[in-house]
Short mmCIF file of C-alpha atoms in Angstrom, two decimals:
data_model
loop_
_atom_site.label_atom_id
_atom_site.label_comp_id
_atom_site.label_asym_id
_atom_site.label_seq_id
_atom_site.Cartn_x
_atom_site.Cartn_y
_atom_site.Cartn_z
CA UNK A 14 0.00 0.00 0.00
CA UNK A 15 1.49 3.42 -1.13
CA UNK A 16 1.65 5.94 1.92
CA UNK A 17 1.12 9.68 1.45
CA UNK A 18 3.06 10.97 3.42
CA UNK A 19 2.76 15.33 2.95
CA UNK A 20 -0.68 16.84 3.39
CA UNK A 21 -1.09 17.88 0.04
CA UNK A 22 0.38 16.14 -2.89
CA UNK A 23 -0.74 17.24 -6.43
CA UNK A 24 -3.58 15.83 -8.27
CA UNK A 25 -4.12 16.20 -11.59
CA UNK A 26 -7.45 14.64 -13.71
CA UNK A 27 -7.09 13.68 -17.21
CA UNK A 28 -10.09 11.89 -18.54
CA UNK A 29 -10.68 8.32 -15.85
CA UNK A 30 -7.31 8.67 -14.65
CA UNK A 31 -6.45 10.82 -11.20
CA UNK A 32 -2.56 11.12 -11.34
CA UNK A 33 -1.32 11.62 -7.83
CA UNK A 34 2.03 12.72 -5.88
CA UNK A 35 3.39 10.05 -3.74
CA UNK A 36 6.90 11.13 -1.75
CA UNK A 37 8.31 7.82 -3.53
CA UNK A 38 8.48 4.91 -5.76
CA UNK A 39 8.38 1.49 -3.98
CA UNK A 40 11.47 -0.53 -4.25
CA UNK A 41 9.51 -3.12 -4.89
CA UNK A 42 8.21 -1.85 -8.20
CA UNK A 43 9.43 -3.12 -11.49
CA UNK A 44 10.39 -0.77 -14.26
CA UNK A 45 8.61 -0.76 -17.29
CA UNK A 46 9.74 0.36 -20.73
CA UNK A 47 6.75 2.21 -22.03
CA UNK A 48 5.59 5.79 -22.00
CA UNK A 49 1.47 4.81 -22.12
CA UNK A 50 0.50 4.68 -18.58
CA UNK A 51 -3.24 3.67 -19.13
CA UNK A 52 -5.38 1.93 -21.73
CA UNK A 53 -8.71 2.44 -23.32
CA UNK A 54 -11.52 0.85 -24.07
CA UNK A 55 -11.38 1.52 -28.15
CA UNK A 56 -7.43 1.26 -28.06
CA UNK A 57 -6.68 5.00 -27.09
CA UNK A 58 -3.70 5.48 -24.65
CA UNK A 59 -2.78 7.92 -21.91
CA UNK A 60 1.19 8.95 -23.40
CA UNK A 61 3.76 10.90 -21.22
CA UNK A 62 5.76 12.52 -23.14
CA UNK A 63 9.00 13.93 -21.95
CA UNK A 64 11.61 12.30 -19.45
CA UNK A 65 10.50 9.68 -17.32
CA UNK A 66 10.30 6.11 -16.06
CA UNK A 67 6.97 4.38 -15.86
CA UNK A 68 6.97 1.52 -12.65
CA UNK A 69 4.12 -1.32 -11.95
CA UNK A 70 4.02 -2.79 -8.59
CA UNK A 71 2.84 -6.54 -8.09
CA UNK A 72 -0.75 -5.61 -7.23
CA UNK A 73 -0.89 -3.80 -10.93
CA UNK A 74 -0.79 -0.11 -10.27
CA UNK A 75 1.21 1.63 -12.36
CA UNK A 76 3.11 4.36 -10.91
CA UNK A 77 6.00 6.84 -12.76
CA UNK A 78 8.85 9.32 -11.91
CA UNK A 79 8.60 12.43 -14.01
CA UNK A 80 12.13 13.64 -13.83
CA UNK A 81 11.16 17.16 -15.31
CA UNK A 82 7.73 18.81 -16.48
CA UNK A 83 6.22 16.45 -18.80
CA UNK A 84 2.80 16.11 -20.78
CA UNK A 85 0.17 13.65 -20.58
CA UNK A 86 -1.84 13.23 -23.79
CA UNK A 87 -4.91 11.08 -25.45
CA UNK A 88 -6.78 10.93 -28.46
CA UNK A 89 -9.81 12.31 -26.40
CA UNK A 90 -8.69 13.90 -24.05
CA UNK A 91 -6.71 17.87 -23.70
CA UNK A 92 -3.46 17.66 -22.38
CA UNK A 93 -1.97 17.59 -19.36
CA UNK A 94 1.28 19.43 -18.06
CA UNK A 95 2.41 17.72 -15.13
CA UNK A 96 5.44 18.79 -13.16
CA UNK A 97 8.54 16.88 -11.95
CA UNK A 98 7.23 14.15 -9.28
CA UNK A 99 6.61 10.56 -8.53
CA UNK A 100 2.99 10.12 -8.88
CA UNK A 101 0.96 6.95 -8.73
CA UNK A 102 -2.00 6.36 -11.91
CA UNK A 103 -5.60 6.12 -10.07
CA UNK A 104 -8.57 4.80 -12.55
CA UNK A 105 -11.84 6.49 -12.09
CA UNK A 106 -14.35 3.54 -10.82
CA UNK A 107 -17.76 2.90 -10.98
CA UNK A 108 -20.51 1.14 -8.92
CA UNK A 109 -22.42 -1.88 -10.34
CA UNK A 110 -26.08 -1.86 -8.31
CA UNK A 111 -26.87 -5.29 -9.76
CA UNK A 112 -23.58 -6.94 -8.79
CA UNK A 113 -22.91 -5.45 -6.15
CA UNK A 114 -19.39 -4.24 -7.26
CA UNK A 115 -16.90 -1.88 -7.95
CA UNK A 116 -15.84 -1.81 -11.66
CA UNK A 117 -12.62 0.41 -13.27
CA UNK A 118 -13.61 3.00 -15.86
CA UNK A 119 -11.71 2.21 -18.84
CA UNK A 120 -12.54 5.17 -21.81
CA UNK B 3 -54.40 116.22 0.80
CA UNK B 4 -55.29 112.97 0.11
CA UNK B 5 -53.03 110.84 2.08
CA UNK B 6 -53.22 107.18 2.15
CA UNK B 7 -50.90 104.31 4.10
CA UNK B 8 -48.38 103.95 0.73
CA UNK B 9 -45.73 106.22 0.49
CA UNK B 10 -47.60 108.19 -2.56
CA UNK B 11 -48.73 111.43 -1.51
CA UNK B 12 -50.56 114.10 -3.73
CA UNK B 13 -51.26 117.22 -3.83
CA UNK B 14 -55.20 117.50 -3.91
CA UNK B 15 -55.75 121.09 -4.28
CA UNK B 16 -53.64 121.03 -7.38
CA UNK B 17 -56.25 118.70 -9.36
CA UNK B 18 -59.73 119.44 -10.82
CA UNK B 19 -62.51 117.72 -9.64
CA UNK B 20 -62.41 114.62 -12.46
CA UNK B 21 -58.46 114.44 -11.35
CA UNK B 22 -59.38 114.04 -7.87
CA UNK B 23 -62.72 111.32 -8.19
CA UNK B 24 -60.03 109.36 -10.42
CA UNK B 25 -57.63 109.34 -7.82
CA UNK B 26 -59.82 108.54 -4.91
CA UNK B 27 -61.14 105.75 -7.06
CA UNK B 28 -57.43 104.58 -7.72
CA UNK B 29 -57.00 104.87 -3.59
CA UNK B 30 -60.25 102.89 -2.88
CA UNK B 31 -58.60 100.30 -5.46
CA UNK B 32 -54.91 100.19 -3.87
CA UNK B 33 -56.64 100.11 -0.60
CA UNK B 34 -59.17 97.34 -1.94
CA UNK B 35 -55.93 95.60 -3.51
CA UNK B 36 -53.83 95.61 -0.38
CA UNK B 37 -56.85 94.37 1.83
CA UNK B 38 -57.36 91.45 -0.91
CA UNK B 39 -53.26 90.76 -0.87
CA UNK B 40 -53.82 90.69 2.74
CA UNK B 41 -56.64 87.81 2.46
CA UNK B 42 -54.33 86.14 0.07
CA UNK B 43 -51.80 86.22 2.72
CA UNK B 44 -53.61 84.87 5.70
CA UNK B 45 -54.76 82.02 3.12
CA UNK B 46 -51.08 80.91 2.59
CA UNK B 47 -50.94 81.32 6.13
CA UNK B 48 -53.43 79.42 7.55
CA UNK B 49 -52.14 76.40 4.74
CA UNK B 50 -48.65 76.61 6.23
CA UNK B 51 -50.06 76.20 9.61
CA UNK B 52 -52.35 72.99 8.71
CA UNK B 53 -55.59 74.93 9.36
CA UNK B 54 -57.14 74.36 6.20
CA UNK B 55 -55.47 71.74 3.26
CA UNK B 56 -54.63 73.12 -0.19
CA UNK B 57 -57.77 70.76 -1.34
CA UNK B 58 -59.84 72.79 1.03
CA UNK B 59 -58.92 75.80 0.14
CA UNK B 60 -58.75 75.01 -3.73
CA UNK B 61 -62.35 73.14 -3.67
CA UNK B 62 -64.17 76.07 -1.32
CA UNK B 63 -63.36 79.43 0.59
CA UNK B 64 -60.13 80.18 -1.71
CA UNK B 65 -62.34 80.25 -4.27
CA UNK B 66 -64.56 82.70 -3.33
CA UNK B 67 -61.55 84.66 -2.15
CA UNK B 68 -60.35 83.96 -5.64
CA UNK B 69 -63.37 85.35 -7.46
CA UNK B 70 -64.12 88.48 -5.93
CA UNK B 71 -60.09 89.09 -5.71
CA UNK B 72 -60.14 88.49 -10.11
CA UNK B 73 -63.16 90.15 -10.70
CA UNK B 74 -62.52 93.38 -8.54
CA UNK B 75 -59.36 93.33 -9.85
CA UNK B 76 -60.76 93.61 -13.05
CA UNK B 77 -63.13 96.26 -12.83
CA UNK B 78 -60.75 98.09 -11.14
CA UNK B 79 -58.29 97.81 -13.61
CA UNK B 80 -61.02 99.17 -16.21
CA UNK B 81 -62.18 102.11 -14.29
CA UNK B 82 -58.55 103.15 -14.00
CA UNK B 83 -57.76 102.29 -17.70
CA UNK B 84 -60.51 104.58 -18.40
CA UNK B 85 -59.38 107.35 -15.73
CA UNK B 86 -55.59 107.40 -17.04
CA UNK B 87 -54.67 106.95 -12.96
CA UNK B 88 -51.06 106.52 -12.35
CA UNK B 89 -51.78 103.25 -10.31
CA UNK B 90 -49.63 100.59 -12.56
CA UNK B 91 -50.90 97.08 -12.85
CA UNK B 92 -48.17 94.44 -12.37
CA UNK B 93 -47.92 91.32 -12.37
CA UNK B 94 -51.77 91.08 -12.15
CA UNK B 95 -51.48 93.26 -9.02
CA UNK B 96 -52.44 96.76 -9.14
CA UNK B 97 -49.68 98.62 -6.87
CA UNK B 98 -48.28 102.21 -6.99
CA UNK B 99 -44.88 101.86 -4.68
CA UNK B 100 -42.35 99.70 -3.57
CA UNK B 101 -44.26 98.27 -0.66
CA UNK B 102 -47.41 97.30 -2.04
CA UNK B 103 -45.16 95.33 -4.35
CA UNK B 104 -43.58 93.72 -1.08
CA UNK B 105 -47.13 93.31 0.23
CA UNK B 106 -48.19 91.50 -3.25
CA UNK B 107 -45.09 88.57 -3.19
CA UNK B 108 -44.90 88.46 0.47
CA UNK B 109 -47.69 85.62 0.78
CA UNK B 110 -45.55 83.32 -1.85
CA UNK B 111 -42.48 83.80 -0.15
CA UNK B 112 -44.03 82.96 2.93
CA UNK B 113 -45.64 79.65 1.34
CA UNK B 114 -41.58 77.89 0.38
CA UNK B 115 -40.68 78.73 4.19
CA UNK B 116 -43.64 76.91 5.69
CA UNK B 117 -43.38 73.52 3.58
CA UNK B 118 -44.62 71.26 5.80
CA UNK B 119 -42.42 68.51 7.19
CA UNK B 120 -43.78 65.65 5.98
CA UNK B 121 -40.35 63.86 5.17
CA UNK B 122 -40.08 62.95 8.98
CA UNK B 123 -41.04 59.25 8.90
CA UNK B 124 -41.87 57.64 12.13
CA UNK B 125 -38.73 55.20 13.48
CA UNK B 126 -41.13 52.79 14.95
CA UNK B 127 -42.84 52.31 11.28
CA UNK B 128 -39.57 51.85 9.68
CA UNK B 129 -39.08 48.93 11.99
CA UNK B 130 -42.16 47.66 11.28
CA UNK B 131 -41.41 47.25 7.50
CA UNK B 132 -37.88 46.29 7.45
CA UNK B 133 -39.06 43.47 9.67
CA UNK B 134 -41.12 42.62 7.10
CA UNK B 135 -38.88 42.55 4.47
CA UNK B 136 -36.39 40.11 6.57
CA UNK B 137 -39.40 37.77 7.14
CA UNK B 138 -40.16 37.66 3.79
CA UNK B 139 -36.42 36.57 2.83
CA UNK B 140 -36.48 33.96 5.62
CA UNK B 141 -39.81 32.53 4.45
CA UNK B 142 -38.23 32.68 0.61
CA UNK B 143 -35.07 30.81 1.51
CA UNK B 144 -37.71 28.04 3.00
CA UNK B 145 -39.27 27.52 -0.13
CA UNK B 146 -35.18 27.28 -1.89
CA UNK B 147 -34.91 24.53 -4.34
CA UNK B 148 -31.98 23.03 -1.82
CA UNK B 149 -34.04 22.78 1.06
CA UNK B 150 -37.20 21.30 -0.93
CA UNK B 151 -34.56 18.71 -1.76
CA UNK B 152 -33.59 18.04 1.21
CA UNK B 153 -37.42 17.69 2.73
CA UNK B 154 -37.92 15.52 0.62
CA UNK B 155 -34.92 13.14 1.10
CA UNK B 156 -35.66 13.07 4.41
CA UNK B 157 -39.62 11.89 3.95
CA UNK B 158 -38.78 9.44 1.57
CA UNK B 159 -35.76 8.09 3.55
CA UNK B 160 -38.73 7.89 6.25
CA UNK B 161 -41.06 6.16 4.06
CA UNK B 162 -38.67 4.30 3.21
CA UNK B 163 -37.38 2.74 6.50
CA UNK B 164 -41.02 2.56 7.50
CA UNK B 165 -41.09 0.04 4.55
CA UNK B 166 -38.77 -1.98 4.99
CA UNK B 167 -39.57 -2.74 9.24
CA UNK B 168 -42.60 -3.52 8.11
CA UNK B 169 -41.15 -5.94 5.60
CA UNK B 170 -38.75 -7.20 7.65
CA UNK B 171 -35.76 -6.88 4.70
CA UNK B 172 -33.72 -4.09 6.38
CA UNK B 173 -31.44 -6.77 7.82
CA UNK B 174 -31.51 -8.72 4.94
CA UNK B 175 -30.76 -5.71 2.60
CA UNK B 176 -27.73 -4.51 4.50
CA UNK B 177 -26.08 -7.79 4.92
CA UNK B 178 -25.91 -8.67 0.65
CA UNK B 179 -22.28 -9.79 0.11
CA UNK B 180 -20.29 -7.92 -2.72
CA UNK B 181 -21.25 -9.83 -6.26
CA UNK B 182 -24.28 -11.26 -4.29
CA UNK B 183 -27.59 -9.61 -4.62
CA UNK B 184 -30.90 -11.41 -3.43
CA UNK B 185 -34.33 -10.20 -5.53
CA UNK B 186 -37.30 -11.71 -6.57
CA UNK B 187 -37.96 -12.54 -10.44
CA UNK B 188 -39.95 -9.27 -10.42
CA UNK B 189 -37.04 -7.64 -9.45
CA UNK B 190 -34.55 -8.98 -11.38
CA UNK B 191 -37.01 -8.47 -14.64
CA UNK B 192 -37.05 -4.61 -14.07
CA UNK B 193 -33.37 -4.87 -13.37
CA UNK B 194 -32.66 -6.43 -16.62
CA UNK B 195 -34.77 -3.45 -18.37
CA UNK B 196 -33.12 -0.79 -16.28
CA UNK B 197 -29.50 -2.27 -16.75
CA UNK B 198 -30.35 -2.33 -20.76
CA UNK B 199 -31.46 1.19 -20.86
CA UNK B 200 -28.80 2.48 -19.35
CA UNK B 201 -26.67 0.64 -21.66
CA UNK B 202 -28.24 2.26 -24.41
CA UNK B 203 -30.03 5.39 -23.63
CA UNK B 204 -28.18 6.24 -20.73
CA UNK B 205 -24.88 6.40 -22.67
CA UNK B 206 -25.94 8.35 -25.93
CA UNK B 207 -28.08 10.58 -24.09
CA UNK B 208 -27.75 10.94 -20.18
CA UNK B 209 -30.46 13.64 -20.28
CA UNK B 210 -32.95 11.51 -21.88
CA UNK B 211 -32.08 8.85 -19.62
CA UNK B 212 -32.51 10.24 -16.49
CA UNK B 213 -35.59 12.62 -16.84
CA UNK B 214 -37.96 10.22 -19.07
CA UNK B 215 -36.74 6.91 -19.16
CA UNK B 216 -36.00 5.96 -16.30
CA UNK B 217 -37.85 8.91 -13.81
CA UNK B 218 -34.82 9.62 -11.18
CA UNK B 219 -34.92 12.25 -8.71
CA UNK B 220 -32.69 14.52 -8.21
CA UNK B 221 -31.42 14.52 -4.61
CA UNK B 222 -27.93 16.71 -4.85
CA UNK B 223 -26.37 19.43 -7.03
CA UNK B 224 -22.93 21.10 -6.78
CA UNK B 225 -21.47 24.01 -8.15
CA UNK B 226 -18.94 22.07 -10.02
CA UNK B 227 -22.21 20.66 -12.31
CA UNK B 228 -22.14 17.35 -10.65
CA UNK B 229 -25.98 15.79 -9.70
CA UNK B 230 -26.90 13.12 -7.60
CA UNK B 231 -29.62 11.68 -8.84
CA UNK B 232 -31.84 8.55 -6.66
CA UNK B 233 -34.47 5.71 -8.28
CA UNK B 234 -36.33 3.49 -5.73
CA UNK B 235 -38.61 1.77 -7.93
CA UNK B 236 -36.08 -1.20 -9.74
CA UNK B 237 -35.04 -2.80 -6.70
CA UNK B 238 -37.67 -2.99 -3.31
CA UNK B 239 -36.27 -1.05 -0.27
CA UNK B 240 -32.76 -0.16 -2.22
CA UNK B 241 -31.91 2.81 -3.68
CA UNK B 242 -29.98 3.34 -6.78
CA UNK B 243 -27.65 6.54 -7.12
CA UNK B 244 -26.68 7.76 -10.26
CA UNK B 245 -24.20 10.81 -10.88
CA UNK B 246 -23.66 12.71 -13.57
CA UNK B 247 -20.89 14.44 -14.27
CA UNK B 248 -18.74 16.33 -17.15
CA UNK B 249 -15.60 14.98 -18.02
CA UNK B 250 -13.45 18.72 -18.60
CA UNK B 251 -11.34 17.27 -20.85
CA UNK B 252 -13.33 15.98 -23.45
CA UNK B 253 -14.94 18.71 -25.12
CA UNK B 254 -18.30 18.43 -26.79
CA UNK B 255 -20.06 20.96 -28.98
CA UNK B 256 -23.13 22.13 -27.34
CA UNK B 257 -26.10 21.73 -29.90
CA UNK B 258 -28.27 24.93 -28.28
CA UNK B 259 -25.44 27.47 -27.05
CA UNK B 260 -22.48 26.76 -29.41
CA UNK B 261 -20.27 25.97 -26.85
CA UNK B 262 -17.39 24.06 -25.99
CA UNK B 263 -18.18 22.25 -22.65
CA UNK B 264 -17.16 18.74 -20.99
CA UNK B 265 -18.45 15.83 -22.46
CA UNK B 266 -21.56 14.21 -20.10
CA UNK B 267 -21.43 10.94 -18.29
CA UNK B 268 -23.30 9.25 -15.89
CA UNK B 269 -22.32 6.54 -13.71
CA UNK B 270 -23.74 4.59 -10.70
CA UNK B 271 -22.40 5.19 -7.03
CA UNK B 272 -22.82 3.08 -3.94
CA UNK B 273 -26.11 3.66 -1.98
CA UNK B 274 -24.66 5.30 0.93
CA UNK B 275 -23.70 8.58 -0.68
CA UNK B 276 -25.62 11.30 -0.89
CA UNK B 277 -23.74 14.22 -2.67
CA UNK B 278 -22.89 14.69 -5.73
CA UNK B 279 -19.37 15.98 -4.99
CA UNK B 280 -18.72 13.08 -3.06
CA UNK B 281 -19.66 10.72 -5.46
CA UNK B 282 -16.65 12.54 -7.70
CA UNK B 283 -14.23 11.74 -4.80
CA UNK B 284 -15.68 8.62 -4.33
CA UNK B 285 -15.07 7.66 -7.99
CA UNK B 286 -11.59 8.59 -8.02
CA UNK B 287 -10.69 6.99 -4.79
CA UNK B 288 -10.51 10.52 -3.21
CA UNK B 289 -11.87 12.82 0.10
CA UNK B 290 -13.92 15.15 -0.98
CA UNK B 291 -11.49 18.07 -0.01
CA UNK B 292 -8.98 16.26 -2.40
CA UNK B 293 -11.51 16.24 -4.86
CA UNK B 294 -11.96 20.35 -4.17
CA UNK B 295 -8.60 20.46 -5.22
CA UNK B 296 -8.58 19.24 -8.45
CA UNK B 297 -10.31 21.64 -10.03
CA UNK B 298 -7.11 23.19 -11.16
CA UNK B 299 -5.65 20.79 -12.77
CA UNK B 300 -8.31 18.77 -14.69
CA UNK B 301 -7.74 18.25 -18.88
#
């Protein structure tokens, strides 16, 4: 479980994703070669673009080190200027009345 | 001599006898002018004082004052015309010095200093009406669109609970296990209908969706454009909350205004919450101060 550890990290919304400052990345996290830190539904991505390192940890949450301001875009979506961080990738979720469950919003 | 109270003075032995019947006549008039003046004066008087209203006087005794003042005036004004007497008419006054003049404007003047003072308002009357005005905001605020809401949450949440002691299913209701949910065939038909509508309707047109098809209420709406909205009728004793919400950073066209605004959405939220801002924050795994704070920084 990721900690936050300062009152107020940043938060930034960009379509069904919540990006979020977190003091650090896990040591436990692998590193991933890849700039596309969500998928969609209908194949569109969520791209950083500019210097960085994308991480998963074993329960599947991506997570990413922004080692200068950087840009988040998607087909759909503006884009985003983010600024140098760690931050972990939070999907917007959904209720399901008739299951009884939550569900991730995938777009 | 023929002395009168104006400063004129003439010399009576120096005029014939026509000369002096014309100039006794014009005395009789000055002297018939002044008392008349006078009369005037004691009117304007007795109007600053509050003896007698202006409708008074206009409807009844000014009147008569008025009458006989025009129509002496008039025949005076004749007879001297006719005389050649060196009484001037002015200002449809007949005077012959400096202070008959006075005597003539004096009643006017007199008039603008004794406006009455009606602009004093009574303190205790003021009261009166401002505390009338602040109970008529209060009662307005009663009747706001927020607070009908709210009445009305609350007596259906009390119908509601009624309902379900009488049925016995509050226990039963609260205890369903996530991915377990127990309904009867009826229930599960209108489920199947609702879920498919929302499918379909509710994604191409949220507005549609929630006003005629499927006849939510509206229980919450922030200023951020986020509603709450509650339906009761799928599943007995269980509500179901759906939220709507823009997404910022997927502009749509509007088709009425022209403008460029977020694309619409609606989603369902668990049962428990009851705003619309925290159904944002609940969505995005956030407290709904965090939530506050993204407004800044949404695309």
């Amino acid at each position: 479980m990721i900690s936050w550890p300062w009152k107020k990290p940043k938060l930034y919304r960009h379509g069904d994703l919540l990006i979020r400052q977190v003091k650090k990345i896990p040591e436990s996290a692998t590193r991933l070669s890849t700039n596309i830190v969500a998928h969609g539904e209908n194949g569109h991505t969520h791209k950083l673009h500019g210097s960085h390192q994308v991480f998963e940890t074993s329960d599947k949450q991506i997570l990413f080190e922004a080692k200068q301001d950087l840009s988040l875009k998607h087909q759909e979506h503006n884009t985003l200027k983010i600024k140098k961080g760690n931050y972990v990738v939070v999907h917007e979720r959904q209720y399901n009345p008739f299951n009884n469950i939550e569900e991730d919003v995938l777009d | 001599m023929v002395t009168t109270s104006s400063s004129l003075i003439i010399e009576a032995e120096a005029l014939d006898e026509r000369d002096k019947e014309n100039v006794a006549i014009g005395y009789a008039l000055q002297a018939e002018t002044k008392r008349i003046n006078e009369l005037t004066k004691e009117r304007f008087d007795a109007i600053g004082r509050g003896d007698i209203s202006v409708e008074l006087c206009n409807s009844t005794v000014c009147d008569t004052n008025y009458s006989y003042y025009s129509s002496a005036l008039q025949a005076a004004h004749a007879k001297i015309y006719a005389t050649g007497s060196q009484v001037t008419y002015q200002s449809n006054q007949y005077v012959n010095d400096k202070d008959t003049l006075n005597d003539v404007f004096l009643p006017i003047t007199n008039l603008f200093d004794r406006i009455p003072d009606f602009l004093k308002v009574d303190p205790v009357l003021i009261g009166f009406f401002v505390a009338i005005f602040i109970t008529s905001i209060y009662i307005g605020r009663q009747f706001s669109h927020k607070k009908r809401i709210a009445r009305r949450n609350r007596r259906d949440w009390r119908r509601k609970l009624k309902e379900l002691i009488a049925q016995n299913t509050w226990r039963h209701r609260s205890n369903d296990e996530p991915g377990i949910l127990r309904v009867t065939p009826e229930e599960y038909r209108r489920m199947q209908e609702f879920e498919r509508s929302f499918v379909t309707v509710g994604k191409s047109d949220p507005e549609y969706f929630l006003h005629v098809t499927s006849g939510a209420k509206l229980i919450d709406a922030s200023r951020r454009g986020n509603e709450l909205y509650s339906i009761n009728t799928i599943i007995h004793g269980r509500s179901l909350k759906i939220l709507k919400y823009r997404d910022p950073s997927t502009k749509v066209q509007d088709p009425i205004t022209g403008e460029w605004v977020g694309q619409l959405y609606i989603s369902f939220v668990p049962e428990h919450i009851n705003k619309a801002d925290h159904g944002m924050a609940w969505k995005f795994r956030l407290t709904p101060g965090e939530y506050r704070r993204t407004k800044r920084h949404e695309a």
